[in-house]
Amino acid sequence: MKASVSLVISFVFLCVVGTAACAALYMVSLSLHSFVAGGGLELASRGLFVRGAFYSAPGVCVASLVLLVLRIIRRRDVSAFGSVLSFVLYVLIGCTVWGVALPRLFSLEAGLAPDEGVPALSPATPGYFRVVEDSFVYYSRVLPDGTADGIRIGRFGGPGSVGRFSGGPAAACDEPYSDVLVRDAVRPSPFAARPVRIYEALLSAAREGWRGGRGGWLEFASMGLALLSLYSLRFSSRWRLWCASFVVVGALAVVCVNYAFVAGKIPAVPGIPFVGGFIDGALANLPAFVRDRPPAVCVNVLVAGALSVYGAGCAVVGTIRGRAEEGEE
Amino acid sequence: MKKLFLTVLAHIAVSSAVCAACSSLLLPLPELVPGAEGGYKALRALLLFLDWLPASAGAGFLVGAAVSLGGVEGGAVRRFRLVVLSSLACVFAVFFSGEVVRPVVSASIFAAEAAPRVFRTFLDLGNRCFQNGNMEMALRYASEALAVNPADEEARKLRENAVSLGNAEVDVPHSRQSAPAEEVVTAPEPVDVNYSWHETSGRSAEELLRKAEEAELDGRWIDAHYFALLAASTAGEGTELRRKARLQAAHYWGVLREPVELSDTPEMRLYRLKKAAYTQMSTGDNVGAYFTFREMLETNELARDDPDVKKFLALVTERLKRTSFFTDELENLRKFESRRNVRFSVPKADGSVDVVSVRGVTPVRESGRSVQYLRGLSVFTFGSGGEFVRSVYAPFARLTFEDAALLPEAERAAWGVGPLGEVPFVMLHGLDSKIRGREVRPVATFADGAEGVCPETLLLALGREDYEMLCSASQGERLLSPGKLWSLFKRASGFGYAAEPFGAQLLRCFAYPLFLLVLFIFLAKIAWNNRVEPGLVFKFKWIFVLPVLTALLYVAVSLLDYAVRTLSFAFVASFGASAVVAALIVGLAGLLYVSTSFILHAHDGD
């Protein structure tokens, strides 16, 4: 009993702390967008923090659910009753998150002003060397109308590569950063930028689903169903690290597949003629209710179904084997 | 502990092999200078491996800990000590390879990728100069192209052609020896020369005047005029002695200017040449005088025995070296360039700014002093409102550090240099020490409607340490040592560099290992949670968890590194130097959390 309560508490704790940390990081990141060399930086901003909280809370809650599975996996010496209890708790928490918490979050977020707290781009400051494309650019002065005088030093030498310009555009910014110096110091590697992009695409798909009423939300929540069913993977191996890795990889796979559907990277029907015709024929036999749903939903439901069957099977086999061992003793 | 390290090392070895294979087989080879492919492939494989090292070390550590921690007896604290020691070892290895080895490797890769383009540029320029008949520049560009790609036939042929055709031109001046001598006899009056201590040798004005009169008695008019001028410059301003010395000098000059009898004996020819050369020297044409004296020594037999010629050649060489430099060795020095693309701005007291750009800097020791040869120097001067005033470009220049107190007041004022400390003194005029006519001269441009004289020397209004610091700043903050980063962070703004990137990089030097340590202890906790039970047999197929974990960790480490970079920069930009305190607080809080969480759970009952 105590273990189960601690499960719930640790889940809530993880959600709150995770959201706060991510919101703080979001706030710091965005405040750098308005920073220019020679200017100061306003770090704390309530508007940005709140935006960051709404931006990261859905992701943090879903990730905490996955971590909850890992936590359940790592528990030892659990009786059958304890195992069933934790499963029930898990399902309850999962349904609460996907059915109640997330829609509530989105409705709260809709009440926010669209650009509240987002910093504006600052104009370039003169007197600093910046790397712009293939050369070093120095602005000696920046006029109020946005033009600048200065010099440009080409990186690779040769005559004419060091030249003066006057009345050129003061182009020290590179969306979303106001100053390329910040971009060069802080730029994420491609491997860090891609997960952020995936998350943002799924977040906007979630918002759209929520706006589509209950039906729309349920379609998006099919991803949640697939994620929740990853619980079955805890039976996949004797070694807990293997199960834990499997769960994490499974979660990432579900997310990536859903992203692929959202970003339109998978066509509705495969282009191969014979197989396409076959799939068309098969689809025609299904009831209209199923056929009209987007393919992502079908894939999610299929995955959830398969995993649930697997999990139930493992549980049944495990119980029978346990009874048999008990019976022998 | 042994099992853990073995796991980590084995996994790292396997990852390096995979990286080498992937990079050789999958990544296409860009265009390279011939002969550089093998080295480039090795460097690229190494870079890929270094990119993946944190992830593969972490995955190896995680699996190794999961396999071995179950068997460690002695309670939570003993296990924690084991974990901390092995984490520290792994963190050190990862940090060292990332911060020390990686920048070197990526710089080499960048240079190798840029080489073909640089080579093409120089070769095209050299060909164009050759077709226009400009052998001087064609030779220079051909040499630079060969420095990049020594094996190229086209560049070598161009260089040989430029040398042979260039030499043919250069032979001509020798036969023009007598003609300029005749022209110069009608030259204007002697100019005031800034005599160095070396020339006056500490002798007083009276002594020098007496020497002049002795020379007059001997009929040595050149010496007489020379000593009289020396006496005039040594004597005090407005004194009788100065007036007298000047009168004497004018008298001797008059004698020198008289046309001589047109006898054509060798002695007379020598005398005419000496007179011509000395006149050049007195009228400030040190270059002309230098070559005339040299040519006399080389071609005229009588001149070789004449002590005057040697004496005056030495004097004029010394005068020349105060404002110009010899370019003979510059082609070879190019290989020893220690810095490229040096750039900085120098703010001056009156609000104006000099913006300096140097393509290459080569430090050299000459007679015990450190001297730098600069290639492609441009200095732009902007007024206090940012408007353009003047720019000076010199293809080659020579930089030394001079005590500002010893420099002439007028020159210091022209460049806004204060009277204290050592300042860079740059000579812009270079010449070949053996061949007349091969000179490099600076070029000046002025703002529309303004006019001015192109300077032959310039001063930079900053101290020696600041100059050295700014030369290293141009490399970019990721290649600098912590000491340099600190001094740049404190002083670089004002010289055209923002302080924040340097501060952020310095902060990251401390924050990144701390974050890695937190990560590794966190991984140890996960390993403990998911450890292999002591009785459990390790199945072979479980090895496949390693690549999965490596991939997961790679993404996680990239994200966390991005977060650390962002936070470092933001802390430095907001808090300045005390950002290090904020970062330490955050890091130590994280360390405390993972450590207590490990110790609390690492006992046998969990």
CSV table of N, CA and C in Angstrom, one decimal, chain B residues 317-368:
chain,number,residue,atom,x,y,z
B,317,THR,N,72.2,52.3,-44.5
B,317,THR,CA,71.4,51.1,-44.2
B,317,THR,C,70.7,51.2,-42.9
B,318,GLU,N,71.5,51.7,-41.9
B,318,GLU,CA,70.9,51.9,-40.6
B,318,GLU,C,69.7,52.9,-40.6
B,319,ARG,N,69.9,54.0,-41.3
B,319,ARG,CA,68.8,54.9,-41.4
B,319,ARG,C,67.6,54.3,-42.1
B,320,LEU,N,67.9,53.5,-43.1
B,320,LEU,CA,66.8,52.9,-43.9
B,320,LEU,C,66.0,51.9,-43.0
B,321,LYS,N,66.7,51.2,-42.1
B,321,LYS,CA,66.1,50.1,-41.3
B,321,LYS,C,65.2,50.8,-40.2
B,322,ARG,N,65.3,52.1,-40.0
B,322,ARG,CA,64.5,52.6,-39.0
B,322,ARG,C,63.1,52.9,-39.5
B,323,THR,N,62.9,52.9,-40.8
B,323,THR,CA,61.6,53.2,-41.4
B,323,THR,C,61.1,52.1,-42.4
B,324,SER,N,62.0,51.3,-42.8
B,324,SER,CA,61.6,50.3,-43.8
B,324,SER,C,62.2,48.9,-43.4
B,325,PHE,N,61.8,47.9,-44.1
B,325,PHE,CA,62.4,46.6,-43.8
B,325,PHE,C,62.7,45.8,-45.1
B,326,PHE,N,63.5,44.8,-44.9
B,326,PHE,CA,63.9,44.0,-46.1
B,326,PHE,C,62.9,42.8,-46.3
B,327,THR,N,62.6,42.6,-47.5
B,327,THR,CA,61.6,41.6,-47.8
B,327,THR,C,62.1,40.2,-48.3
B,328,ASP,N,63.5,40.1,-48.2
B,328,ASP,CA,64.0,38.9,-48.8
B,328,ASP,C,63.5,37.6,-48.3
B,329,GLU,N,63.3,37.5,-47.0
B,329,GLU,CA,62.9,36.2,-46.5
B,329,GLU,C,61.4,36.0,-46.4
B,330,LEU,N,60.6,37.0,-46.8
B,330,LEU,CA,59.2,36.9,-46.5
B,330,LEU,C,58.5,35.8,-47.1
B,331,GLU,N,58.9,35.3,-48.3
B,331,GLU,CA,58.3,34.2,-49.0
B,331,GLU,C,58.4,33.0,-48.1
B,332,ASN,N,59.6,32.8,-47.5
B,332,ASN,CA,59.8,31.6,-46.7
B,332,ASN,C,59.0,31.7,-45.4
B,333,LEU,N,58.9,32.9,-44.9
B,333,LEU,CA,58.3,33.0,-43.6
B,333,LEU,C,56.9,32.6,-43.6
B,334,ARG,N,56.2,32.6,-44.7
B,334,ARG,CA,54.8,32.3,-44.8
B,334,ARG,C,54.5,31.0,-44.2
B,335,LYS,N,55.4,30.0,-44.3
B,335,LYS,CA,55.2,28.7,-43.7
B,335,LYS,C,55.1,28.7,-42.2
B,336,PHE,N,55.6,29.7,-41.6
B,336,PHE,CA,55.7,29.8,-40.2
B,336,PHE,C,54.7,30.7,-39.5
B,337,GLU,N,53.6,31.0,-40.3
B,337,GLU,CA,52.6,31.9,-39.8
B,337,GLU,C,51.9,31.2,-38.6
B,338,SER,N,51.9,32.0,-37.5
B,338,SER,CA,51.3,31.4,-36.3
B,338,SER,C,49.9,31.8,-36.1
B,339,ARG,N,49.4,32.8,-36.8
B,339,ARG,CA,48.1,33.3,-36.6
B,339,ARG,C,47.5,33.7,-38.0
B,340,ARG,N,46.3,33.4,-38.2
B,340,ARG,CA,45.6,33.9,-39.5
B,340,ARG,C,44.4,34.7,-39.1
B,341,ASN,N,44.1,35.7,-40.0
B,341,ASN,CA,42.8,36.5,-39.8
B,341,ASN,C,42.8,37.1,-38.5
B,342,VAL,N,43.9,37.8,-38.1
B,342,VAL,CA,43.8,38.5,-36.9
B,342,VAL,C,43.0,39.8,-37.1
B,343,ARG,N,42.1,40.1,-36.2
B,343,ARG,CA,41.3,41.4,-36.4
B,343,ARG,C,41.0,41.9,-35.0
B,344,PHE,N,41.0,43.2,-34.9
B,344,PHE,CA,40.6,43.9,-33.7
B,344,PHE,C,40.5,45.3,-33.9
B,345,SER,N,39.8,46.0,-33.0
B,345,SER,CA,39.7,47.5,-33.1
B,345,SER,C,40.4,48.1,-32.0
B,346,VAL,N,40.9,49.3,-32.2
B,346,VAL,CA,41.7,50.0,-31.2
B,346,VAL,C,41.0,51.4,-30.9
B,347,PRO,N,40.4,51.5,-29.8
B,347,PRO,CA,39.8,52.8,-29.5
B,347,PRO,C,40.8,53.8,-29.1
B,348,LYS,N,40.7,55.1,-29.5
B,348,LYS,CA,41.6,56.1,-29.2
B,348,LYS,C,41.0,57.2,-28.3
B,349,ALA,N,41.8,58.0,-27.7
B,349,ALA,CA,41.3,58.9,-26.7
B,349,ALA,C,40.3,59.9,-27.3
B,350,ASP,N,40.5,60.3,-28.5
B,350,ASP,CA,39.6,61.3,-29.1
B,350,ASP,C,38.3,60.7,-29.6
B,351,GLY,N,38.1,59.4,-29.3
B,351,GLY,CA,36.8,58.8,-29.8
B,351,GLY,C,36.9,58.1,-31.1
B,352,SER,N,37.9,58.3,-31.8
B,352,SER,CA,38.0,57.6,-33.1
B,352,SER,C,38.5,56.2,-32.9
B,353,VAL,N,38.4,55.4,-33.9
B,353,VAL,CA,38.7,53.9,-33.8
B,353,VAL,C,39.5,53.5,-35.0
B,354,ASP,N,40.6,52.7,-34.7
B,354,ASP,CA,41.3,52.1,-35.8
B,354,ASP,C,40.9,50.6,-35.8
B,355,VAL,N,40.5,50.2,-37.0
B,355,VAL,CA,40.1,48.8,-37.1
B,355,VAL,C,41.2,48.1,-37.9
B,356,VAL,N,41.8,47.1,-37.3
B,356,VAL,CA,43.0,46.4,-37.9
B,356,VAL,C,42.6,45.0,-38.3
B,357,SER,N,43.1,44.7,-39.5
B,357,SER,CA,42.9,43.3,-40.0
B,357,SER,C,44.2,42.8,-40.6
B,358,VAL,N,44.7,41.6,-40.2
B,358,VAL,CA,45.9,41.1,-40.7
B,358,VAL,C,45.7,39.7,-41.2
B,359,ARG,N,46.1,39.4,-42.4
B,359,ARG,CA,45.9,38.0,-42.9
B,359,ARG,C,46.7,37.0,-42.2
B,360,GLY,N,48.0,37.3,-42.0
B,360,GLY,CA,48.9,36.3,-41.4
B,360,GLY,C,49.9,37.0,-40.5
B,361,VAL,N,50.3,36.4,-39.4
B,361,VAL,CA,51.3,36.9,-38.5
B,361,VAL,C,52.4,35.9,-38.3
B,362,THR,N,53.7,36.3,-38.6
B,362,THR,CA,54.8,35.4,-38.4
B,362,THR,C,55.7,36.0,-37.4
B,363,PRO,N,55.9,35.4,-36.2
B,363,PRO,CA,56.9,35.9,-35.3
B,363,PRO,C,58.2,35.4,-35.6
B,364,VAL,N,59.2,36.3,-35.4
B,364,VAL,CA,60.6,35.9,-35.7
B,364,VAL,C,61.5,36.6,-34.7
B,365,ARG,N,62.7,36.0,-34.4
B,365,ARG,CA,63.6,36.6,-33.5
B,365,ARG,C,64.7,37.3,-34.4
B,366,GLU,N,64.9,38.5,-34.2
B,366,GLU,CA,66.0,39.2,-34.9
B,366,GLU,C,66.9,39.9,-34.0
B,367,SER,N,68.2,39.6,-34.0
B,367,SER,CA,69.2,40.1,-33.0
B,367,SER,C,68.6,40.3,-31.6
B,368,GLY,N,68.0,39.2,-31.1
B,368,GLY,CA,67.5,39.1,-29.8
B,368,GLY,C,66.2,39.8,-29.5
